[in-house]
Structure formats: C-alpha cells, structure tokens
Coordinates of C-alpha atoms in Angstrom, one line a residue:
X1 CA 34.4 1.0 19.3
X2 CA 32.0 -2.2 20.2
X3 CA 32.1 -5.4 17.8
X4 CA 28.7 -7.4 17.4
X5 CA 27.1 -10.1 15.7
X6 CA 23.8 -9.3 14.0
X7 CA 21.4 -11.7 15.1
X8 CA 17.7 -10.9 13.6
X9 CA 16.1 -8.1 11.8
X10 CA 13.6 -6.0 13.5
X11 CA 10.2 -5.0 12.2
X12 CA 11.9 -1.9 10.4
X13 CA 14.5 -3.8 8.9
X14 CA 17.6 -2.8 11.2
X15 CA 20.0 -5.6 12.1
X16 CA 19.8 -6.1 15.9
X17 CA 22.8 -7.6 18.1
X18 CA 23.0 -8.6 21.7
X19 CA 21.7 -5.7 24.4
X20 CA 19.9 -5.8 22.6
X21 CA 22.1 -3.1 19.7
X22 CA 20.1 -1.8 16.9
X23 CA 22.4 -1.4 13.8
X24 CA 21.3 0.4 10.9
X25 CA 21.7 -1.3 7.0
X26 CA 23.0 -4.7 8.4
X27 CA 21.9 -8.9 7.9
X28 CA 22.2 -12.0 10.1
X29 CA 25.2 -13.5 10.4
X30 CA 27.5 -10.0 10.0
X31 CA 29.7 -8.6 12.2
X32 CA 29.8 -5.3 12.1
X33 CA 32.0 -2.5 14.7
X34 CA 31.1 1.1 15.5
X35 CA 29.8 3.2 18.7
X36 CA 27.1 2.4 20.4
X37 CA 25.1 5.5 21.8
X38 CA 21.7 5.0 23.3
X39 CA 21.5 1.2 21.9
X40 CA 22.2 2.4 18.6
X41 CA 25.1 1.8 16.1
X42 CA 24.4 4.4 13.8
X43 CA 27.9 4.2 11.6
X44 CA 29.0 0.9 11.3
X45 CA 31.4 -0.8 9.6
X46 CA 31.3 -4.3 8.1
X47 CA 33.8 -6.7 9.7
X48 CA 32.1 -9.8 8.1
X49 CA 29.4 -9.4 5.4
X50 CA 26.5 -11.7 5.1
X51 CA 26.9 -14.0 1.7
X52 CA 23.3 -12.2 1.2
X53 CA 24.4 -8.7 1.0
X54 CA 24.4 -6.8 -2.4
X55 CA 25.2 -3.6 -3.6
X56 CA 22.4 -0.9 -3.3
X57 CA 20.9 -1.0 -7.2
X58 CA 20.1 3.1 -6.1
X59 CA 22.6 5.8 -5.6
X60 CA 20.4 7.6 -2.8
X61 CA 20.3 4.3 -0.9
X62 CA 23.0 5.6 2.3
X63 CA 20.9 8.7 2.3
X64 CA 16.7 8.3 1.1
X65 CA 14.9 7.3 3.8
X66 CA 12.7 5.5 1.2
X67 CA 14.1 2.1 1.2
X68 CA 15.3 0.3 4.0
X69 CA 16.6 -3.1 2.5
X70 CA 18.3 -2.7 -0.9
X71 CA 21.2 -3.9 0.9
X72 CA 19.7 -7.6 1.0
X73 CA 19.8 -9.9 -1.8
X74 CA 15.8 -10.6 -3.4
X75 CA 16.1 -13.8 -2.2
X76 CA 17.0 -12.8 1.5
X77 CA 14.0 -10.1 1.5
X78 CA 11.4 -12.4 0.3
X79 CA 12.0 -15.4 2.8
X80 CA 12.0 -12.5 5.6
X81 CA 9.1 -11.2 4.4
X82 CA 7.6 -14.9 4.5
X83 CA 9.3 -15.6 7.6
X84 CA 7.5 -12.1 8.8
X85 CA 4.0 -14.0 8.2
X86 CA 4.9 -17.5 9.3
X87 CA 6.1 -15.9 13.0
X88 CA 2.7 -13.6 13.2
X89 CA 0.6 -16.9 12.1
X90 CA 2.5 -19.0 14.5
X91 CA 1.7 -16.3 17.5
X92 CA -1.7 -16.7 17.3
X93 CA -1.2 -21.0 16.5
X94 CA -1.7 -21.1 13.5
X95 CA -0.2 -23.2 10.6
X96 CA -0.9 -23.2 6.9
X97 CA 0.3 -23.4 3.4
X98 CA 2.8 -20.3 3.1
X99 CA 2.9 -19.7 -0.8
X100 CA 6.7 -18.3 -2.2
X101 CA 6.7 -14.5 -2.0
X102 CA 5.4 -12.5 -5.0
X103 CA 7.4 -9.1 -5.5
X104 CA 6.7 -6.5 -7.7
X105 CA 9.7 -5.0 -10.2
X106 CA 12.4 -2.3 -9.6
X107 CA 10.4 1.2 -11.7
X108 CA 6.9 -0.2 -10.9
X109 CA 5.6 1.7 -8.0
X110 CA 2.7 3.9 -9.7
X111 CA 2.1 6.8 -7.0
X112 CA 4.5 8.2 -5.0
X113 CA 4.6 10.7 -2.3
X114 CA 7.2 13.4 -3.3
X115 CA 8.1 16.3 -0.2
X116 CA 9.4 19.4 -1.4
X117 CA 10.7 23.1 -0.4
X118 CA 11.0 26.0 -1.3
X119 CA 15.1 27.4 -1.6
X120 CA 16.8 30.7 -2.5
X121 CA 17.6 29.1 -6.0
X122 CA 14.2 27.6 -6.5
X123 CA 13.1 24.3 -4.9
X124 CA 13.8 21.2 -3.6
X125 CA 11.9 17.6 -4.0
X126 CA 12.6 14.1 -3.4
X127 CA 12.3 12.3 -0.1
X128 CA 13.2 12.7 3.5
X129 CA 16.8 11.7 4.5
X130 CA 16.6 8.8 7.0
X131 CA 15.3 9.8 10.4
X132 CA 15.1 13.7 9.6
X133 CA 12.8 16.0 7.8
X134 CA 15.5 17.1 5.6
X135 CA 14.6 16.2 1.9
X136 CA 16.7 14.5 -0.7
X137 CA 16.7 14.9 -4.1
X138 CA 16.0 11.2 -5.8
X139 CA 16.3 12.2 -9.7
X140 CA 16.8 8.7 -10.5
X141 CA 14.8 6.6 -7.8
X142 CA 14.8 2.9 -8.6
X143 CA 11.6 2.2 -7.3
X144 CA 9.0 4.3 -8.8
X145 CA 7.6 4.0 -12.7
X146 CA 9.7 6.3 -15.2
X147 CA 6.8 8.9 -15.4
X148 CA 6.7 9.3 -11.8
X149 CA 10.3 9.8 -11.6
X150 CA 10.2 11.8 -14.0
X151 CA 7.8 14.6 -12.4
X152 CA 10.2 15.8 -10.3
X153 CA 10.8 19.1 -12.0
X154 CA 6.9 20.0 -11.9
X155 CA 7.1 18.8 -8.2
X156 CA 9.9 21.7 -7.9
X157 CA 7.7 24.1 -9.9
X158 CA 4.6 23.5 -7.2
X159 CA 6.7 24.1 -4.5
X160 CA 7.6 27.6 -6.4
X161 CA 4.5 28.7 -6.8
X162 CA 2.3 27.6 -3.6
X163 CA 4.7 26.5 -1.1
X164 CA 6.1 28.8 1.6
X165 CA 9.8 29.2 2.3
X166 CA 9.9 27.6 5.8
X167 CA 6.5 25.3 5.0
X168 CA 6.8 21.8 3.1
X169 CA 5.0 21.1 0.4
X170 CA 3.1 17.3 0.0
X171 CA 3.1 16.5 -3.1
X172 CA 1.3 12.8 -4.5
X173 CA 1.6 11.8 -7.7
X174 CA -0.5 8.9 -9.1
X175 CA -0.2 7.4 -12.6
X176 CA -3.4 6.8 -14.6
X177 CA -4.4 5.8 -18.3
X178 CA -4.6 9.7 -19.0
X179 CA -2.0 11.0 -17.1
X180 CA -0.7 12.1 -13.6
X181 CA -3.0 12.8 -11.3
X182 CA -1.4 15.1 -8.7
X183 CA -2.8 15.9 -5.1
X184 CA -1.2 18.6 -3.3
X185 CA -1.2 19.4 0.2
X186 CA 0.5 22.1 2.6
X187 CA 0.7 24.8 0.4
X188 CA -0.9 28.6 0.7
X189 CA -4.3 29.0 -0.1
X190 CA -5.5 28.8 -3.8
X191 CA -6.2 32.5 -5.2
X192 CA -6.9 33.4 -8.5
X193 CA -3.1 33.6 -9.5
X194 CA -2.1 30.2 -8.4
X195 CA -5.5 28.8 -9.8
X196 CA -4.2 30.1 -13.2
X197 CA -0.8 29.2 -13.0
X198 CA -1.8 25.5 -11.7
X199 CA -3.9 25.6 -14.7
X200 CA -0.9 26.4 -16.9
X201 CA 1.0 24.1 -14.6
X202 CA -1.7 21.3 -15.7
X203 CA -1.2 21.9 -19.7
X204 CA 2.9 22.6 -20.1
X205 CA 2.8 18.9 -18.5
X206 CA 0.3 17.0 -19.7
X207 CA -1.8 16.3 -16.5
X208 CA -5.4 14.9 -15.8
X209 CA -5.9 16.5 -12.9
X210 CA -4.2 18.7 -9.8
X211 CA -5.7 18.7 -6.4
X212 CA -4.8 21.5 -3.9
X213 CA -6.0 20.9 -0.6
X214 CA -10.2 20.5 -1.7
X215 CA -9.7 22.3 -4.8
X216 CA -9.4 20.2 -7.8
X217 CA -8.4 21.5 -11.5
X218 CA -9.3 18.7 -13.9
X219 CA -8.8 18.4 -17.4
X220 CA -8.7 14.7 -18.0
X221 CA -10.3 12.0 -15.7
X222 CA -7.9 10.9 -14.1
X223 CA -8.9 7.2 -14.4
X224 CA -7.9 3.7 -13.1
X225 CA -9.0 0.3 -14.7
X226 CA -10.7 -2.4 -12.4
X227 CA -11.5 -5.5 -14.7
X228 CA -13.2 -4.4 -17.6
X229 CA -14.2 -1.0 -15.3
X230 CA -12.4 2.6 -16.2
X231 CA -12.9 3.9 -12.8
X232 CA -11.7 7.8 -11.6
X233 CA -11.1 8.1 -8.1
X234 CA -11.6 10.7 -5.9
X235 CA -8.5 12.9 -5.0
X236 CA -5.8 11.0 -2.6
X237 CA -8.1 7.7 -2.5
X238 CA -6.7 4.5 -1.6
X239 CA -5.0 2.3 -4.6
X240 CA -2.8 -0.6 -4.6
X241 CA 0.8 0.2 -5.1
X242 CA 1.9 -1.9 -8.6
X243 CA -0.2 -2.8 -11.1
X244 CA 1.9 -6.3 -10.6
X245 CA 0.6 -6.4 -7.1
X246 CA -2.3 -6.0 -7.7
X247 CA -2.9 -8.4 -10.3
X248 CA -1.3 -10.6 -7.5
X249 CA -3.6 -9.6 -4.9
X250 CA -7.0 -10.4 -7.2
X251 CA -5.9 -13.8 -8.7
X252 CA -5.7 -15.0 -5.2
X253 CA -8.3 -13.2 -4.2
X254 CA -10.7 -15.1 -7.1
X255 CA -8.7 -18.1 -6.5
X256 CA -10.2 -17.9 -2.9
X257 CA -13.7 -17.2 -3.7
X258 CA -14.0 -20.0 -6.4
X259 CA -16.7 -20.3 -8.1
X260 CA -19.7 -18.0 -6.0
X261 CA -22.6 -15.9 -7.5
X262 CA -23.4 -13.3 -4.8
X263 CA -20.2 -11.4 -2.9
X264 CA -19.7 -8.9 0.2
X265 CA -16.7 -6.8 -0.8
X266 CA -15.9 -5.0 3.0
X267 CA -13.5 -2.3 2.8
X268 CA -14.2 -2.0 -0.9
X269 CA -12.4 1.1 -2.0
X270 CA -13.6 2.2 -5.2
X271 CA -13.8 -0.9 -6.7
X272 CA -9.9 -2.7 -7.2
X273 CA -11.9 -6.8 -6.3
X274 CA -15.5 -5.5 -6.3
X275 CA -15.3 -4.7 -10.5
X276 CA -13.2 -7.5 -11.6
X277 CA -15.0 -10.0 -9.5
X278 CA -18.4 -8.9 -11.0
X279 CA -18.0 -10.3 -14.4
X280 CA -18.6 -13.9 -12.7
X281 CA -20.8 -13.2 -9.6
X282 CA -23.1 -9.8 -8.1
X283 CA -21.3 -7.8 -5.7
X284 CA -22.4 -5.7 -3.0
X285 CA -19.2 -3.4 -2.0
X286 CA -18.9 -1.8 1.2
X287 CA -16.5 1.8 1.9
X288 CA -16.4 3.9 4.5
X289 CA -15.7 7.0 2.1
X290 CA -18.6 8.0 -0.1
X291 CA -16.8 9.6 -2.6
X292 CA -15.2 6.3 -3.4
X293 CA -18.3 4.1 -3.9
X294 CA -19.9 7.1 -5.9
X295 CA -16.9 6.4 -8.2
X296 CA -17.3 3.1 -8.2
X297 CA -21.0 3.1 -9.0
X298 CA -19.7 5.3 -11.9
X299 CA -17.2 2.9 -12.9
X300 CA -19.9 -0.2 -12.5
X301 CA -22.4 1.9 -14.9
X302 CA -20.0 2.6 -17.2
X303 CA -18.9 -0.5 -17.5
X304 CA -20.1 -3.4 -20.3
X305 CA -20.9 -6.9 -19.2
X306 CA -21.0 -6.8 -15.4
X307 CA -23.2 -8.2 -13.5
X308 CA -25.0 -6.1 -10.8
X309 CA -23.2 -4.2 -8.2
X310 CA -24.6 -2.5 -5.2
X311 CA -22.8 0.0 -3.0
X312 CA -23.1 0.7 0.7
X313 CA -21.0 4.0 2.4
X314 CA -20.6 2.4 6.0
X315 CA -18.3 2.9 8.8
X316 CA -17.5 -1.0 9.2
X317 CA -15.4 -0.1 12.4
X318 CA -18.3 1.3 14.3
X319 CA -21.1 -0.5 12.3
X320 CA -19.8 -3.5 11.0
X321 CA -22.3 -6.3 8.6
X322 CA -24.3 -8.4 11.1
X323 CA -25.4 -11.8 10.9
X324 CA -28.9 -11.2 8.9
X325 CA -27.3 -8.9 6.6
X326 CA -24.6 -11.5 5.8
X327 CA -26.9 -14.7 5.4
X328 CA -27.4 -14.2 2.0
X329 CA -24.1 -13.9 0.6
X330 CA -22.1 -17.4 -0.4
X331 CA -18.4 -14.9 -0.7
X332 CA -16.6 -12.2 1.2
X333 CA -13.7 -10.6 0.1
X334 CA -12.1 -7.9 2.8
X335 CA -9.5 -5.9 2.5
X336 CA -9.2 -3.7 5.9
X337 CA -6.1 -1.0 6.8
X338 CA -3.3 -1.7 8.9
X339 CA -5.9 -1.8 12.2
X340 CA -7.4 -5.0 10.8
X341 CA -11.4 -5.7 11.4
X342 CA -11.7 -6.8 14.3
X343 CA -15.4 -6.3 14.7
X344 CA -16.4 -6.9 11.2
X345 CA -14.6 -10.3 12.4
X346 CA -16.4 -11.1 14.8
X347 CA -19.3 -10.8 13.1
X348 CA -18.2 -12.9 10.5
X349 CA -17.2 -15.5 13.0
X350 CA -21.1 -15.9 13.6
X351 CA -21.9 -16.7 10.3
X352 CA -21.3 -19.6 8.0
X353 CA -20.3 -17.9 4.3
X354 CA -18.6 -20.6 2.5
X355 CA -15.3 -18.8 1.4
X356 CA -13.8 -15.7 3.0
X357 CA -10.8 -13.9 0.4
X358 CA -9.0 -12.4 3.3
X359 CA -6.2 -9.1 2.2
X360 CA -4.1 -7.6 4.4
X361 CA -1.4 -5.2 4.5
X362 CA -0.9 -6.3 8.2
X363 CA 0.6 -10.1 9.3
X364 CA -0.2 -9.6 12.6
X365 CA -3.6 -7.9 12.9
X366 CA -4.3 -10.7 10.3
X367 CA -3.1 -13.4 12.5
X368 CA -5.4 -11.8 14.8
X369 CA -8.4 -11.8 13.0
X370 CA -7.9 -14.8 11.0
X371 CA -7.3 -16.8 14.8
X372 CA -10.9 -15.8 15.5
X373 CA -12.7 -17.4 12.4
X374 CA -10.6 -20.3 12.6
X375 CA -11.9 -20.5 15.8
X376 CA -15.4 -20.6 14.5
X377 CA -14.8 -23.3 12.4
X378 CA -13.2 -21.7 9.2
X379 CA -10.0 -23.5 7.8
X380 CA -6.9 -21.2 7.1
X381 CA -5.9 -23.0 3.5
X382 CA -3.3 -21.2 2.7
X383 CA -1.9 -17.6 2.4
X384 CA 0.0 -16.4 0.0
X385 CA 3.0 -12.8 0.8
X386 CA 2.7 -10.5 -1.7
X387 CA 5.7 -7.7 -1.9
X388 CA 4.2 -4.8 -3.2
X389 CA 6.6 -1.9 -1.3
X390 CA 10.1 -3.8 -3.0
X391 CA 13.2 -3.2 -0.5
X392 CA 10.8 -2.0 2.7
X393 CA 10.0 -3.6 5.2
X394 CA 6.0 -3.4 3.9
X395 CA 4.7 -7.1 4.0
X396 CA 1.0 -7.5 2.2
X397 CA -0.5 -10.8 2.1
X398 CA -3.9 -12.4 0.9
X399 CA -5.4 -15.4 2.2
X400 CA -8.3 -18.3 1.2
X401 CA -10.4 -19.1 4.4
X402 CA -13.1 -21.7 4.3
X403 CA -16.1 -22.4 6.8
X404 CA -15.9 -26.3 7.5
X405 CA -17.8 -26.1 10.3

C-alpha cells in the first residue's frame, strides 16, 4: 500500500500524484492509498476527500466508462474545464477575456452511442465498462434525454435480430422533431427478413428512420431545426450534442459576427450557424461531405425568410478558401474537428475579414490556430467554454476574433 497526494488532473480526468501516479476517480488536494502497479492506482481509497467531491448523481458511475467526473462538484468541473482553456491559450501566449463556463443539464444529451450483444437469454446494451470492451447495462443513465434512455429495449431487440453472437453491435440513436433516428452499424448483412423485421422494428416504436450499414428504412424525416430551417440529415452526420449547447455555441457565435451581410461558414455541416445566421446576412457554407450540404440546400429551400445561401462540397484540409475567394466576405464562422484548420488558417491569416466566429471542440489545436491570426493582426476578444459532454472531460469553446490590423 502507497499513500499520495493528488496534485492535478490529467487531460482524461484521472487525479495524478508524484511519480508521477495516475489515480483513477480522484481531485486535488485528496489523499488517497492503494497499490501502485505500472504507475497506476487503480483501487483507491480515500484517506482525505477534496471539499469538492460529491456523490455520483448515476448508479453506473464506479462501472460506465461513460463519464469520468461525476465525482466532482459542477463548480469544480467548470473552472477545470476553464482552467483547461486558459493553460492551452497561455501555451501559445495568449491572454484574453475567459467567459464563466456554460454547461448543458443532467437528461439533455440528444444522441447517444449505445454498444450491444447478443446473449443466451437475449441481448445486452448500454456502454463499455471503463477500460474494457465489456458492456454495461445503463437503464437509467443520467446524462442522456428520457427518449434516448429509454430506447434501450429496441437497442436489445437490434442486437437480436442482426447482430452476431461473438460480433458487437453499434447502435446511434439521435433525437429529432419526428422521432429517433437510429443508425446501426456491425451487424450481418440486410436480407429480406431483417429488412422486414427492421421495418416492423421501425413501426412497434415509433421511429423516423433506421440505418443499417448504407441501407436506410425511412418512414418519417428524420429532421433537425436550424433557425427557422427544418433540416434532415444524412445518416450518422455530425450534430451538436444538447440543444442547450448549441444554442450556446450560436449566440456567441452571432455575437462574434455582429452585425455582417455576407458570411463564409467553413466546416459547415448541414447547416447548425449557416441557417440561423442567414436570416440577417447571405451565407456561403462550406462541408466536406456532400450529402450534408445537399441537406442543407434542402433545408435553405425549404425554409421561409432567409436570405440566400450557397453551398460548396470541399475538402478544406487539402483545398482550403484562398485569399481571392475570401476577399469578398466581411464574416467567417468555422467550426473544424478536433484536428483544427490549420491550413484553412493560414489562409485566413492572409486576409483581412473583419470578424472571424471561431468554434472548437479542441483548446489546444485552437490555441494553435487562433496564435497564428493573432499573429496576423487579428485581436483574440474573448472566448467563451462551453460544456456540452457534462461530467467528461470534453471541453468545447467558441471564440470572437477581430482583424485590427
């Protein structure tokens, strides 16, 4: 048995001590005892608790792998989450306005991604137990909406019918205005029995749509609203996490525009910024995926009261916006994946757009890139954390940067 005193979190939210000792489920300030194997204190007991430490609000907590800080107060998580930006700013020297954590609610999470198996008594879904491949049950998980916790049993009935019994069946459920829209992946091929039983599957629960593998059976759009824009995304496609998060993300997102008439949206997904922002200014939106800015040109069409949006399917990694194409827009709003955009940056570092609404689901790839148009002469105003992935270690921000030149 070793004794330590927690020191610091790490980036996936395990308490580390002197060694340094990586200790599972623990805070600053607490000493805790156990075995040390390997660097790791995988069992430890609590010697001294931090004043910060609560009791897990889930029952699965000690076993889901889903959540890795519902043993910290709110108020602990969102000044580390903060404190997660302000060190990845600071790295690249820079200082700014840090706005007070947002976080979305307990039972918000719309879409989840469920893993399930097939058993001698039926199936099995939930999550994977912590570190393993071994999946939980969750009946009554905390963090999802009610109607996606809810879905478990026709998760369970999937894996029945199309999963193998050593395979593992992906199962994600979304939440839309007509229902869930489910999007299954590692099961056996579809064949005329499972299409009809998915089809049954479909009516006995009320779904818009179920996706297996390419195949999709729908019977409702399954659809998503963007401003005044009833949008239905393809299969899988990318959507922010809480509808509270997302309302975070696009106030600060217009807040950072002000008040512009013509807007690049880069990394425009189909449509979350691109459709609200277009009942004040024209938008030209930008996605690598075409099936995404086709439905967002259906959603724009669709739509009353916009003004005009144009789409572009581009690869902005490998062909990023230049310069000339740039010139005439007086707003950019980008939204890249965890990599960042780090040659759409630097094209944007040659220009001289006004404002730049900056969102990232990545501190320090935004650091990063934010370093290099401050460099050209942008100001960082301010940034503001939004917690969208409650008790993980997720960290989202968005961020106003203007070109003074």
């Amino acid at each position: 048995m070793q004794q330590v005193t927690i020191e610091r979190l790490g980036h996936k939210g395990d308490g580390i001590a002197a060694g340094p000792i990586f200790v599972p489920a623990t805070l600053p300030g607490e000493v805790v005892e156990g075995v040390v194997e390997n660097g790791i204190m995988a069992a430890p007991k609590i010697v001294t608790p931090s004043d910060d430490r609560v009791k897990a609000p889930c029952r699965h907590a000690k076993s889901c792998g889903g959540c890795q800080l519902q043993h910290a107060s709110d108020a602990f998580a969102s000044a580390w989450k903060t404190d997660v930006v302000a060190r990845a700013l600071e790295a690249q020297g820079l200082k700014t306005e840090i706005r007070a954590c947002l976080t979305s609610p307990p039972g918000s999470r719309r879409r989840a991604s469920f893993s399930a198996k097939r058993t001698k008594k039926g199936a099995l879904a939930g999550f994977h137990r912590k570190g393993s491949d071994i999946v939980v049950e969750t009946p009554d998980c905390q963090l999802v909406s009610p109607k996606i916790a809810a879905s478990l049993p026709l998760v369970e009935e999937l894996a029945v019918l199309g999963a193998s019994r050593k395979g593992e069946l992906s199962v994600l459920v979304t939440e839309s205005l007509s229902g869930l829209d489910i999007s299954v992946t590692g099961g056996k091929p579809v064949d005329s029995p499972l299409r009809e039983a998915l089809g049954a599957l479909g009516r006995k629960y009320d779904l818009a749509r179920i996706t297996w593998d390419d195949e999709a059976l729908t019977r409702l759009p399954p659809v998503q609203r963007f401003g005044v824009a009833d949008v239905t995304p393809p299969p899988g496609a990318f959507l922010q996490a809480t509808p509270q998060g997302e309302a975070a993300l696009l106030a600060s997102v217009r807040e950072a525009l002000g008040p512009v008439k013509h807007v690049a949206d880069l990394f425009a997904g189909c449509g979350t910024f691109a459709l609200p922002i277009a009942q004040d200014a024209r938008v030209h939106a930008v996605e690598g995926d075409k099936a995404m800015t086709k439905a967002l040109d259906l959603g724009w069409r669709n739509a009353q009261g916009l003004k005009h949006v144009t789409h572009e399917a581009r690869d902005l990694f490998r062909n990023p916006l230049l310069p000339d194409e740039l010139a005439r827009f007086d707003g950019v709003v980008i939204d890249p994946p965890r990599a960042g955009a780090e040659a759409q940056v630097e094209q944007l570092a040659r220009c001289q757009i006004p404002r730049i609404a900056f969102v990232s689901c990545n501190p320090v790839t935004f650091a990063r890139d934010a370093a290099r148009l401050v460099a050209s002469g942008y100001a960082l105003n301010w940034v503001q954390v939004v917690d969208q992935f409650r008790w993980s270690t997720h960290v989202e921000l968005a961020a106003e940067l203007e070109f003074k030149g």
